[in-house]
mmCIF file of C-alpha atoms in Angstrom:
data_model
loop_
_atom_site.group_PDB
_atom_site.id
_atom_site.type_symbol
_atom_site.label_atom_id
_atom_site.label_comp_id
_atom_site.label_asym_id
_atom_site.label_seq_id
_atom_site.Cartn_x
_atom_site.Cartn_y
_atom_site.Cartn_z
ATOM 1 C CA UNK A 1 44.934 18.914 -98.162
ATOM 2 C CA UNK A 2 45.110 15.344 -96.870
ATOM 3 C CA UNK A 3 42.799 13.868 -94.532
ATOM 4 C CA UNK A 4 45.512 12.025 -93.110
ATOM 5 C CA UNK A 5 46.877 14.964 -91.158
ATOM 6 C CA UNK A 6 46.948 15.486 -87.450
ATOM 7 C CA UNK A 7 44.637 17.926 -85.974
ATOM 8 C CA UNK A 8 45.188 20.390 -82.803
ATOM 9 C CA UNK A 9 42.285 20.960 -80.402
ATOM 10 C CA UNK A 10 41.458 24.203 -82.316
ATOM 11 C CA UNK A 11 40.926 22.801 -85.717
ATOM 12 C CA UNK A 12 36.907 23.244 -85.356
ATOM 13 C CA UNK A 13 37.213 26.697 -84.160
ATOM 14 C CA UNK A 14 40.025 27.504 -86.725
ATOM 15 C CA UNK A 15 37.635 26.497 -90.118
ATOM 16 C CA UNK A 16 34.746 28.157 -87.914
ATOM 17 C CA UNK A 17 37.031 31.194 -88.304
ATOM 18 C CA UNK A 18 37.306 30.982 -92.022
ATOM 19 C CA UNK A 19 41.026 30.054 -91.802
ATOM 20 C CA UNK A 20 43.098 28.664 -94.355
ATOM 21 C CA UNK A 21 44.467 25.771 -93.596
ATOM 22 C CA UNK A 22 48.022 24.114 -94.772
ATOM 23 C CA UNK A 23 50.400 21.027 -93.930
ATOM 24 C CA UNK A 24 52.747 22.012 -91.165
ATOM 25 C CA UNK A 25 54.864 19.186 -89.436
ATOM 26 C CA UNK A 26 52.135 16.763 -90.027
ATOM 27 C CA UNK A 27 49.752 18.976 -88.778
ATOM 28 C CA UNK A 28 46.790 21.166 -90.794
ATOM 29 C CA UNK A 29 47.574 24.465 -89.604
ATOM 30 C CA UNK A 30 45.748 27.877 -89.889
ATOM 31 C CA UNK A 31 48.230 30.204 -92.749
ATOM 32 C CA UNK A 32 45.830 32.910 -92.468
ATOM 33 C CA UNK A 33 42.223 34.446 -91.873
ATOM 34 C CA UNK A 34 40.235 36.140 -94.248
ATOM 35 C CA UNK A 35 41.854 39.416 -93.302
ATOM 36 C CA UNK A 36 44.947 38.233 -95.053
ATOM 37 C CA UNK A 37 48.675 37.243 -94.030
ATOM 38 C CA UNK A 38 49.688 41.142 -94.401
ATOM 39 C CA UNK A 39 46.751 42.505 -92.066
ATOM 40 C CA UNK A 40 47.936 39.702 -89.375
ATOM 41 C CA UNK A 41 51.128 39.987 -89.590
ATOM 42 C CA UNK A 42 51.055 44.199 -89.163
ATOM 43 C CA UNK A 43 48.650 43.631 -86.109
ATOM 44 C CA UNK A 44 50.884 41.691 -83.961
ATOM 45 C CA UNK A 45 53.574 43.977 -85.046
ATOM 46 C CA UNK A 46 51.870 46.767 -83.700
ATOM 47 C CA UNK A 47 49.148 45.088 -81.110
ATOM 48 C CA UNK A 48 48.821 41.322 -80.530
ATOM 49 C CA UNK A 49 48.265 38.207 -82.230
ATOM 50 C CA UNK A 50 47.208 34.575 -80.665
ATOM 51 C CA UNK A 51 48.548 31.642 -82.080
ATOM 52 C CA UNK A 52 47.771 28.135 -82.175
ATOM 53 C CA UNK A 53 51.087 26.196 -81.537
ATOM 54 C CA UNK A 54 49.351 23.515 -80.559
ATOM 55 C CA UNK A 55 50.987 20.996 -83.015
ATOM 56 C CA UNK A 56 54.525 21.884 -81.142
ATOM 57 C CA UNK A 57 55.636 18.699 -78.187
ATOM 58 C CA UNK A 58 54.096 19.428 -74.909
ATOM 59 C CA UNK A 59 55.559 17.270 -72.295
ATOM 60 C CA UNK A 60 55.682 16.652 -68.459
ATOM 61 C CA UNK A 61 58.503 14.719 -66.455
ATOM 62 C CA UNK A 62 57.737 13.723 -63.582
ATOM 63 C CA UNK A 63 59.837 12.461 -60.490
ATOM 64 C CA UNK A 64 62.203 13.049 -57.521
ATOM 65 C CA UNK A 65 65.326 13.775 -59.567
ATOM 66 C CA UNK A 66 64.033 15.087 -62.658
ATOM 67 C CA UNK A 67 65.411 18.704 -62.695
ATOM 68 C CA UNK A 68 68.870 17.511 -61.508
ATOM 69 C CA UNK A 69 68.520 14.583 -64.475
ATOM 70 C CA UNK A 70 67.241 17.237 -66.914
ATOM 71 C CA UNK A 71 69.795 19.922 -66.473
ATOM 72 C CA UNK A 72 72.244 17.003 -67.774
ATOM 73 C CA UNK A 73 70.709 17.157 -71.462
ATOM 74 C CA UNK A 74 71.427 20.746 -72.039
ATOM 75 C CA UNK A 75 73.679 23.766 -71.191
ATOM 76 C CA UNK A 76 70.914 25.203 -68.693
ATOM 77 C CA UNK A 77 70.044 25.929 -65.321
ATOM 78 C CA UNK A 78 67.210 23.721 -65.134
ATOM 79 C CA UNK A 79 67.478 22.916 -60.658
ATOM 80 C CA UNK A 80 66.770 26.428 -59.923
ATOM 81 C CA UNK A 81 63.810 27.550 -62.360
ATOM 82 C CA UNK A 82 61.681 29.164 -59.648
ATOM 83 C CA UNK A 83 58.248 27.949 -59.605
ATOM 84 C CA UNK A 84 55.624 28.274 -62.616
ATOM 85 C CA UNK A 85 58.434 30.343 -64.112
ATOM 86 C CA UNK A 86 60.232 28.976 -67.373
ATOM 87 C CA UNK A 87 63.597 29.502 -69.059
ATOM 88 C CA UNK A 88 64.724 28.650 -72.761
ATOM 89 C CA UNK A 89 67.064 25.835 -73.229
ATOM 90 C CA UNK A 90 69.051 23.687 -76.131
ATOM 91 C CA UNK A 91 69.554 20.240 -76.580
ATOM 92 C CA UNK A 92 72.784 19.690 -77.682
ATOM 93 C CA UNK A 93 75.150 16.848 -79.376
ATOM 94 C CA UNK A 94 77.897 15.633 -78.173
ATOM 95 C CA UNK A 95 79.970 18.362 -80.383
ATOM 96 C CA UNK A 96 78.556 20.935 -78.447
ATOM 97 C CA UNK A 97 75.851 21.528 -82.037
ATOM 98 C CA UNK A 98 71.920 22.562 -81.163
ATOM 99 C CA UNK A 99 69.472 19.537 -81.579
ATOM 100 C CA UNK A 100 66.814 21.694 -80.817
ATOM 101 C CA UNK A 101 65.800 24.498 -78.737
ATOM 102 C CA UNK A 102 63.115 24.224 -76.062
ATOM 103 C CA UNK A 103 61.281 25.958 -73.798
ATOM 104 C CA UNK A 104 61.364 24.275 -69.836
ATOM 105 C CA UNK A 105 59.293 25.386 -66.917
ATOM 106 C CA UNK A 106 58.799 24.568 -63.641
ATOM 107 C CA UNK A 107 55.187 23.271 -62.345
ATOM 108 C CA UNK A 108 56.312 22.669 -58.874
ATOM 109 C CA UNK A 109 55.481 18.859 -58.905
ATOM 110 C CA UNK A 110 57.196 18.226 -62.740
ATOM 111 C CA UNK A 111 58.630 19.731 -65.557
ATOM 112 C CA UNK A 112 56.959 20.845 -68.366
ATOM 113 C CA UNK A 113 58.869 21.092 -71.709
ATOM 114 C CA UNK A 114 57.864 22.636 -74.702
ATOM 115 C CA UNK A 115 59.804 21.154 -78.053
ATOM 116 C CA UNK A 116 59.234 22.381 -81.716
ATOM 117 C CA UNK A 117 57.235 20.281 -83.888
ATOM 118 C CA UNK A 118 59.485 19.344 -86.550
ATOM 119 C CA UNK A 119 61.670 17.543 -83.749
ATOM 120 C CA UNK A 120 59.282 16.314 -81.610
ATOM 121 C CA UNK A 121 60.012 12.285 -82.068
ATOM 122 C CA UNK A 122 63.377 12.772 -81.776
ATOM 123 C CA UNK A 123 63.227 15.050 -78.760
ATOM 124 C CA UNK A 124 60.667 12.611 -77.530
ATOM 125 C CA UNK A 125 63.141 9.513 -77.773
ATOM 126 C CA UNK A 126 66.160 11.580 -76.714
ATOM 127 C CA UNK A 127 64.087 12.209 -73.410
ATOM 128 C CA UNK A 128 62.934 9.329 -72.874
ATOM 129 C CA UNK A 129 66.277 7.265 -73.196
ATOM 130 C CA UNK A 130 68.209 9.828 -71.011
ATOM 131 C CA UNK A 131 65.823 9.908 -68.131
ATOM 132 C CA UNK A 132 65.254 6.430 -67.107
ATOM 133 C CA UNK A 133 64.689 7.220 -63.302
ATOM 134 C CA UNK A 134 61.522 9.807 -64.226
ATOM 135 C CA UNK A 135 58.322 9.404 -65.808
ATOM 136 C CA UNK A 136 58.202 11.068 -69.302
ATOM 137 C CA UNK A 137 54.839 11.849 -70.515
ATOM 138 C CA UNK A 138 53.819 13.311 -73.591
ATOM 139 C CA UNK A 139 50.870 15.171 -73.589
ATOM 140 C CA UNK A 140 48.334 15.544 -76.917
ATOM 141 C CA UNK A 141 45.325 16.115 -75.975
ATOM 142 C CA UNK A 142 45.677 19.974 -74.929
ATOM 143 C CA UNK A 143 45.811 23.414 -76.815
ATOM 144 C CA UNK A 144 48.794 25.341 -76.489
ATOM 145 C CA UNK A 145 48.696 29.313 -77.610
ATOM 146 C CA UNK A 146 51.099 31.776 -77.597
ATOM 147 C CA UNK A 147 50.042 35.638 -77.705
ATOM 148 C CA UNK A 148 52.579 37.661 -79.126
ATOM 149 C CA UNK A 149 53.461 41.337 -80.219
ATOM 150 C CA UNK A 150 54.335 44.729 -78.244
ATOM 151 C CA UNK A 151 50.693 44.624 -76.544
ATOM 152 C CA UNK A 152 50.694 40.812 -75.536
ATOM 153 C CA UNK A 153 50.953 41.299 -71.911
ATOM 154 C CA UNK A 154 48.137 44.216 -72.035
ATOM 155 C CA UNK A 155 46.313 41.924 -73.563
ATOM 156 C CA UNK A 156 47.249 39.101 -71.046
ATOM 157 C CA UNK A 157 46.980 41.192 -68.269
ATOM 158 C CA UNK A 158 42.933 41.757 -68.297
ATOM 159 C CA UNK A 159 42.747 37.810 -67.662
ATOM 160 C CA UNK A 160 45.968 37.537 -65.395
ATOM 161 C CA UNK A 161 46.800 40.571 -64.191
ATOM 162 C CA UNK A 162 49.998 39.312 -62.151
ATOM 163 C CA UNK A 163 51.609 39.199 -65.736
ATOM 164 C CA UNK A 164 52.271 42.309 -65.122
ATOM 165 C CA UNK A 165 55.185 41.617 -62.797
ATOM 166 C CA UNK A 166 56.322 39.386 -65.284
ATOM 167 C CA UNK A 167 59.935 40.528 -66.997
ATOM 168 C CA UNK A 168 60.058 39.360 -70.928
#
């Protein structure tokens, strides 16, 4: 594997953990643990498993109009995500086809917008062209996980137990 790629936040803790590692988007990114692929994959069928996504576009927007200038980039309700709640969204062309698809929440003082890795650039650019009157700021330096499986918000709920309320 190249030196050259990109590394998330968790790359220490991921070769700590005796992962193997792979080229993913630019990115070296855990393909498995020394438990194996099929071990994982049946426990977060049946339990939970926590993922580094790390490598995927995090980014804020920032400014007065930037939910009302958002919402004009895709076929969502972006003005009235409630507060530190999120919603799942598209970017489109102007066909109507799916650039991407993208995850958008609510921080109360900006948006923050989750984009998949493979389209990040263009995502990135796309943003950036179409919202001139906000600040868009993408953000590298932090670790983004996602827990996932039938147990995830048992497993969520012992640190943040409001998940509970949460619907999925």
């Amino acid at each position: 594997m190249s030196d050259s790629l990109l590394r998330t936040p968790l790359h220490a803790l991921h070769l700590d953990l005796g992962a193997k590692l792979v080229e993913f988007a630019g990115y070296a990114m855990p393909v498995q643990y020394p438990l194996g692929i099929k071990s994982e994959h049946l426990h977060t069928r049946s339990q939970a498993g926590l993922f580094d996504v790390s490598h995927m576009g995090q980014v804020r927007i920032s400014g007065d109009t930037a939910a009302q200038d958002f919402e004009a980039l895709t076929p969502t309700d972006i003005v009235n995500i409630a507060p530190m709640t999120q919603r799942y969204a598209v970017f489109t062309n102007d066909e109507g086809g799916i650039l991407d698809d993208l995850m958008v929440s609510n921080a109360g003082d900006s948006l923050f917008v989750v984009v998949n890795a493979g389209c990040k650039a263009q995502d990135l650019a796309l943003m950036q062209a179409a919202l001139p009157r906000c600040e868009v700021e993408l953000i590298e330096d932090r670790a983004l996980l996602a827990l996932q499986g039938p147990l995830a918000v048992d497993v969520l709920a012992r640190f943040a137990p409001d998940c509970l309320a949460m619907r999925f």
